[in-house]
Amino acid sequence: MADHAVEHDYHLLPPSPWPFLAGLACTVWGVGMVAFFAGLYPRNAADPNGLMEFLFSRGMDMFGAEKVSNGGWIFLALGCIFATIVMIGWWRDVAKEGNTGDHTPVVQIGLRYGMIMFIMQEVMFFVGWFWMFFEFVLFRKERANWNPDVLEGASAYADSYGLNAAGNQFSTIGAWNLPLLNTLVLLLSGTTVTWAHHALIKNDRKSASTGLVLTFLLGFIFIFLQGLEYKEAFHERLANGFWLDSNIYGSTFFLATGFHGLHVLIGAIFLFSIWLRLIKGSMTPKQHFGFEAAAWYWHFVDVVWLFLFTFVYVVFAMG
Amino acid sequence: MSNSHDHKPGFFARWFFSTNHKDIGTLYLIFGILSGLIGGYLSFMMRLELMEPGFQVFDNPHTFNMYVSMHGLLMIFFLVMPALIGGFGNWFVPLMIGAPDMAFPRLNNLSFWLLPTALICLLISMFIPGNPSGDGFAGSWVMYPPLSTSGHSGPAFDFVIIGLLAAGFSSIFGAINFITTIFNMRAPGMTMHKMPLFAWSVLVTAWLLLLALPVLAAALFMLFFDRNAGTGFFDAAKGGDPEMFQHLFWFFGHPEVYIMVLPAFGIISHIISTFSRKPIFGYLGMAYAMVSIGVVGFIVWAHHMYTVGMDVDLKAYFLAATLIIAVPTGIKIFSWLATMWGGSLSFSIPMQWALAFIFLFVVGGVTGVALANAGYDAAVHDTYFVVAHFHYVLSMGAVFGIFAGFTYWFGKMSGYLYNKYLAAAHFWFFFIGVNLVFFPQHFLGMQGMPRRYVDYPAEFAFYNKISTLGAMVTLVGVLFFLLWLAEAFIVKRKAADNYWGEGANTLEWTLPSPPPFHQFNTLPRIK
Ligand code: HEM
Ligand SMILES: [Cu+2]
């Protein structure tokens, strides 16, 4: 079948090892997740030194009351490292193709669609967490008044919010401290990334670089402050009755803000890698989709935080 | 402008590092067939067990329920979705819209390679401790807590969670790829309103995947942390509520049932039109019927939860919304009938599958409408009536759609024609078999036989026996399937470009069978 020359602008690719390796990495990561969080191998005090037990008994026990040391984290770490290597290799290929002109205008439109939809699915992921938060926490009083036959454990539910006593039984994190600061940090980073974008369009690469650096630094500051907040909460968890395993407020709070924090981390790394590409000379005033994708993602992370701040901190504190 | 694309890569690079939509589609189909055989084995064991009252095959009820759960998960996530969306979607969406490949060929391969990962996780789970009663996860494909949290203390279910997360991300990436391909890579002149209905069906399916699966992912993470990190989302003692899992699950789960059947709708439309030698009746209505099924599909989920004790007003809402879905579904059925009306029909193998699809899907749809009535549902919820309902729409809807598509496009994909008599035997054994399996289950359900039990009282023996005999007939059908498949590859009868002739007029029929490694180097122009 003698094919004639390619006369379209779409991007056909030669075979690539990355997807297959990503599948392998995901397998290692999955085994690691189960070993670390659940444990695949029973702990057997009689023979504590077996290799299987070392690698596959529950890694989380490191943090437990007895602090058993073990290697349950190893597979998880290996999986994460493996996946990171794959991602670096994959995206380096993408960047190379972008630089060598494979990303024609029509391909760029496709990348845009792709990124928009990726963000849409992230939004739906957070819809799940907000749904839980609204149901359990914001409407907790309404729920507690529901028919006890309908709501399982209604009284335990009410108790956990101190509704039978006066006020909340546990103290939470006030909105107007670190969370407010973090809100300002993220909002500021939204402006710096826009500054960087405009600078890049005007071919002022120096300002673009400064703006980007500021943006991901602000991102890392956000994560640092969030870490401080968690640390404090962890140390006071017994006194305050507020941790992810204390009650449903703690669970929704830590998982929703935690997954958000994870996304901030991803976004900041994304911006960092874009900055590396920028100072190495790629990205032109006309063509810099990688930059835009990172910026979109960053705004998405920002907006999720605004919702979290409004509802999880402010509205919750109002009662 | 390089010519390097014209050469096929070597074996390993071609099949493991693929960036070619047709090869990836083939991988998906092979994968689907393999998992379907495993899932089928599990269901056959279940039917052998239920042939008579008492214990036949299983000595442990937990193992029976583990088979039930794994059967459901394998068939849904590892047979129907990979075959219909990954397999046919990959093969024929680019061909039909006149595109050289998918928008993101590497991402496409990632979507595939996450599936073996997921399958490995599920298979491992079957052999490691689930709870003190036995190995594996026995809490059904719906995974309700507290059975899936405190009820399954072993690591088996954690593997199921990881596997489903991998399968979920596979589908999300696939969805992004399909939507981008369809929006961005249609051939010049092919407007959305000229796009073949199969591409439309995959487009709607992809949106459902994109918006529904992340919610399942969130719910799976909640289960994971409830199990392993002490969170209380579904733990009433901590103020959580197991019912909320059902909401999250079915918010995904109802769109999921349409994810499984919409691509089959698309395939059936092409087959009916081809073998009636007529364009499809009411093309735009057909396309927008699928769109509205997709939209309304997101707001009916609680019809799976009528018996949790929800408010009557809420039940009334979900009842009404559910019944509304029957309207666009009806549009599709009547359009197929109208397409055949006055057409010059030929009853080829794919047409037989398609006609059977219509007939059996209507049966399943009618029981669906019955179940949508909350009052009636209270009586038959979690009985075999529901089992009969969803098998009429799935193992006779979605699976018949798969076989219809497979027999329609087999020559196009492989380049070979199959033996008509073997394929007909496959159809008839399968058709008679599955009806024997599932029709009696309506009666069992109405008599009150509950789902997911290893044993039953003697009153239910008669229909159960018929049902198991049906499973044996179906097995013969499956053997004929494997037989015609092998025969076609051994005998190698060459297929022409358009072996169905006039009537088959979408773009894939303008190409050789099988199409070149990269097609449409010059894009086709649609008038
Ligand atoms: C007119 C359309 C339909 C209506 C009104 C409908 C209605 C229902 C209702 C009310 C239930 C809940 C029954 C119960 O658990 O008590 C149900 C269950 C189910 N339906 Fe449908 N259905 C329709 C079409 C479909 C289609 C097209 C599919 C898949 C291709 C499907 C797959 C399922 C499945 C898998 C279940 C059972 C889930 C489980 O409990 O494991 N349905 N349907
Ligand atoms: Cu449903």
PDB file of C-alpha atoms and ligand atoms in Angstrom, chain B residues 76 80 140-142 144 249-250 253-262 265 293 300-307 318-319 321-327 329-330 361-362 364-374 376-383 385-387 389-395 397-398 451-452, ligand 1:
ATOM      1  CA  ILE B  76     -18.912  -3.681  33.136  1.00  0.00           C
ATOM      2  CA  VAL B  80     -18.454  -3.752  27.827  1.00  0.00           C
ATOM      3  CA  SER B 140     -21.284  -6.575  44.934  1.00  0.00           C
ATOM      4  CA  TRP B 141     -20.273  -4.172  42.187  1.00  0.00           C
ATOM      5  CA  VAL B 142     -22.098  -1.366  44.007  1.00  0.00           C
ATOM      6  CA  TYR B 144     -22.034  -0.232  49.604  1.00  0.00           C
ATOM      7  CA  PHE B 249     -22.163   5.907  43.618  1.00  0.00           C
ATOM      8  CA  TRP B 250     -25.414   6.182  41.702  1.00  0.00           C
ATOM      9  CA  GLY B 253     -23.830   4.620  38.347  1.00  0.00           C
ATOM     10  CA  HIS B 254     -26.847   5.692  36.379  1.00  0.00           C
ATOM     11  CA  PRO B 255     -24.841   7.597  33.755  1.00  0.00           C
ATOM     12  CA  GLU B 256     -22.670   4.493  33.712  1.00  0.00           C
ATOM     13  CA  VAL B 257     -25.530   2.288  32.548  1.00  0.00           C
ATOM     14  CA  TYR B 258     -26.027   4.641  29.616  1.00  0.00           C
ATOM     15  CA  ILE B 259     -22.306   4.730  29.014  1.00  0.00           C
ATOM     16  CA  MET B 260     -22.614   1.029  28.396  1.00  0.00           C
ATOM     17  CA  VAL B 261     -25.532   1.190  26.019  1.00  0.00           C
ATOM     18  CA  LEU B 262     -25.187   4.433  24.034  1.00  0.00           C
ATOM     19  CA  PHE B 265     -27.246   2.488  20.021  1.00  0.00           C
ATOM     20  CA  ILE B 293     -30.605  10.735  27.331  1.00  0.00           C
ATOM     21  CA  VAL B 300     -32.361  10.267  37.900  1.00  0.00           C
ATOM     22  CA  TRP B 301     -29.847   8.405  40.025  1.00  0.00           C
ATOM     23  CA  ALA B 302     -31.911   7.883  43.142  1.00  0.00           C
ATOM     24  CA  HIS B 303     -34.259   5.452  41.387  1.00  0.00           C
ATOM     25  CA  HIS B 304     -31.700   2.899  42.525  1.00  0.00           C
ATOM     26  CA  MET B 305     -32.303   3.938  46.111  1.00  0.00           C
ATOM     27  CA  TYR B 306     -36.076   4.091  46.516  1.00  0.00           C
ATOM     28  CA  THR B 307     -35.933   1.763  49.480  1.00  0.00           C
ATOM     29  CA  PHE B 318     -37.014  10.717  40.738  1.00  0.00           C
ATOM     30  CA  LEU B 319     -39.899   8.636  39.489  1.00  0.00           C
ATOM     31  CA  ALA B 321     -37.524  12.164  35.902  1.00  0.00           C
ATOM     32  CA  THR B 322     -36.796   8.492  35.285  1.00  0.00           C
ATOM     33  CA  LEU B 323     -39.922   7.986  33.247  1.00  0.00           C
ATOM     34  CA  ILE B 324     -38.919  10.919  31.071  1.00  0.00           C
ATOM     35  CA  ILE B 325     -35.868   8.999  29.873  1.00  0.00           C
ATOM     36  CA  ALA B 326     -38.223   6.545  28.252  1.00  0.00           C
ATOM     37  CA  VAL B 327     -39.210   9.284  25.779  1.00  0.00           C
ATOM     38  CA  THR B 329     -35.343   6.002  24.242  1.00  0.00           C
ATOM     39  CA  GLY B 330     -38.676   5.499  22.529  1.00  0.00           C
ATOM     40  CA  PHE B 361     -33.752  -3.885  24.653  1.00  0.00           C
ATOM     41  CA  VAL B 362     -37.439  -3.078  24.522  1.00  0.00           C
ATOM     42  CA  GLY B 364     -35.478  -4.481  29.312  1.00  0.00           C
ATOM     43  CA  GLY B 365     -36.737  -0.952  28.818  1.00  0.00           C
ATOM     44  CA  VAL B 366     -40.263  -1.942  29.713  1.00  0.00           C
ATOM     45  CA  THR B 367     -39.169  -3.591  32.941  1.00  0.00           C
ATOM     46  CA  GLY B 368     -37.103  -0.463  33.576  1.00  0.00           C
ATOM     47  CA  VAL B 369     -40.184   1.685  33.294  1.00  0.00           C
ATOM     48  CA  ALA B 370     -41.945  -0.687  35.660  1.00  0.00           C
ATOM     49  CA  LEU B 371     -39.091  -0.403  38.142  1.00  0.00           C
ATOM     50  CA  ALA B 372     -39.073   3.352  37.887  1.00  0.00           C
ATOM     51  CA  ASN B 373     -42.380   3.331  39.761  1.00  0.00           C
ATOM     52  CA  ALA B 374     -41.247   3.641  43.329  1.00  0.00           C
ATOM     53  CA  TYR B 376     -43.713  -1.234  42.529  1.00  0.00           C
ATOM     54  CA  ASP B 377     -39.983  -1.072  43.007  1.00  0.00           C
ATOM     55  CA  ALA B 378     -40.382  -1.419  46.765  1.00  0.00           C
ATOM     56  CA  ALA B 379     -41.748  -4.893  46.094  1.00  0.00           C
ATOM     57  CA  VAL B 380     -39.127  -6.118  43.662  1.00  0.00           C
ATOM     58  CA  HIS B 381     -36.048  -4.121  44.568  1.00  0.00           C
ATOM     59  CA  ASP B 382     -33.033  -6.387  45.069  1.00  0.00           C
ATOM     60  CA  THR B 383     -34.862  -9.355  43.665  1.00  0.00           C
ATOM     61  CA  PHE B 385     -36.613  -8.971  38.719  1.00  0.00           C
ATOM     62  CA  VAL B 386     -33.946  -6.282  38.791  1.00  0.00           C
ATOM     63  CA  VAL B 387     -31.378  -8.835  37.672  1.00  0.00           C
ATOM     64  CA  HIS B 389     -34.104  -6.009  33.919  1.00  0.00           C
ATOM     65  CA  PHE B 390     -30.500  -5.059  33.726  1.00  0.00           C
ATOM     66  CA  HIS B 391     -29.423  -8.173  31.945  1.00  0.00           C
ATOM     67  CA  TYR B 392     -32.000  -7.514  29.249  1.00  0.00           C
ATOM     68  CA  VAL B 393     -30.494  -4.097  28.705  1.00  0.00           C
ATOM     69  CA  LEU B 394     -26.890  -5.180  29.273  1.00  0.00           C
ATOM     70  CA  SER B 395     -26.132  -8.756  28.371  1.00  0.00           C
ATOM     71  CA  GLY B 397     -28.438  -4.831  24.938  1.00  0.00           C
ATOM     72  CA  ALA B 398     -24.835  -3.852  25.292  1.00  0.00           C
ATOM     73  CA  ARG B 451     -30.421 -11.306  44.608  1.00  0.00           C
ATOM     74  CA  ARG B 452     -26.991 -12.343  45.822  1.00  0.00           C
TER      75      ARG B 452
HETATM   76  C1  HEM C   1     -36.138   3.244  30.068  1.00  0.00           C
HETATM   77  C2  HEM C   1     -35.012   3.112  30.580  1.00  0.00           C
HETATM   78  C3  HEM C   1     -34.681   2.582  31.973  1.00  0.00           C
HETATM   79  C4  HEM C   1     -35.344   2.735  33.138  1.00  0.00           C
HETATM   80  C5  HEM C   1     -36.611   3.512  33.355  1.00  0.00           C
HETATM   81  C6  HEM C   1     -34.591   2.031  34.153  1.00  0.00           C
HETATM   82  C7  HEM C   1     -34.929   1.958  35.492  1.00  0.00           C
HETATM   83  C8  HEM C   1     -34.237   1.252  36.443  1.00  0.00           C
HETATM   84  C9  HEM C   1     -34.546   1.223  37.830  1.00  0.00           C
HETATM   85  C10 HEM C   1     -35.692   1.966  38.476  1.00  0.00           C
HETATM   86  C11 HEM C   1     -33.635   0.423  38.455  1.00  0.00           C
HETATM   87  C12 HEM C   1     -33.534   0.116  39.938  1.00  0.00           C
HETATM   88  C13 HEM C   1     -34.151  -1.170  40.271  1.00  0.00           C
HETATM   89  C14 HEM C   1     -33.874  -1.594  41.671  1.00  0.00           C
HETATM   90  O1  HEM C   1     -32.689  -1.738  42.043  1.00  0.00           O
HETATM   91  O2  HEM C   1     -34.834  -1.804  42.413  1.00  0.00           O
HETATM   92  C15 HEM C   1     -32.746  -0.053  37.449  1.00  0.00           C
HETATM   93  C16 HEM C   1     -31.688  -0.894  37.689  1.00  0.00           C
HETATM   94  C17 HEM C   1     -30.685  -1.112  36.776  1.00  0.00           C
HETATM   95  N1  HEM C   1     -30.673  -0.708  35.464  1.00  0.00           N
HETATM   96 FE1  HEM C   1     -32.154   0.281  34.514  1.00  0.00          FE
HETATM   97  N2  HEM C   1     -33.526   1.447  33.585  1.00  0.00           N
HETATM   98  C18 HEM C   1     -33.537   1.777  32.254  1.00  0.00           C
HETATM   99  C19 HEM C   1     -32.612   1.421  31.315  1.00  0.00           C
HETATM  100  C20 HEM C   1     -31.423   0.820  31.630  1.00  0.00           C
HETATM  101  C21 HEM C   1     -30.341   0.666  30.705  1.00  0.00           C
HETATM  102  C22 HEM C   1     -30.340   1.148  29.276  1.00  0.00           C
HETATM  103  C23 HEM C   1     -29.354   0.040  31.368  1.00  0.00           C
HETATM  104  C24 HEM C   1     -27.990  -0.370  30.890  1.00  0.00           C
HETATM  105  C25 HEM C   1     -27.604  -0.513  29.707  1.00  0.00           C
HETATM  106  C26 HEM C   1     -29.805  -0.224  32.694  1.00  0.00           C
HETATM  107  C27 HEM C   1     -29.061  -0.866  33.659  1.00  0.00           C
HETATM  108  C28 HEM C   1     -29.476  -1.069  34.936  1.00  0.00           C
HETATM  109  C29 HEM C   1     -28.686  -1.738  35.916  1.00  0.00           C
HETATM  110  C30 HEM C   1     -27.268  -2.281  35.736  1.00  0.00           C
HETATM  111  C31 HEM C   1     -29.452  -1.789  37.079  1.00  0.00           C
HETATM  112  C32 HEM C   1     -29.128  -2.494  38.372  1.00  0.00           C
HETATM  113  C33 HEM C   1     -28.104  -1.899  39.198  1.00  0.00           C
HETATM  114  C34 HEM C   1     -27.896  -2.740  40.443  1.00  0.00           C
HETATM  115  O3  HEM C   1     -28.681  -2.616  41.371  1.00  0.00           O
HETATM  116  O4  HEM C   1     -26.935  -3.506  40.481  1.00  0.00           O
HETATM  117  N3  HEM C   1     -31.079   0.260  32.825  1.00  0.00           N
HETATM  118  N4  HEM C   1     -33.131   0.467  36.216  1.00  0.00           N
END
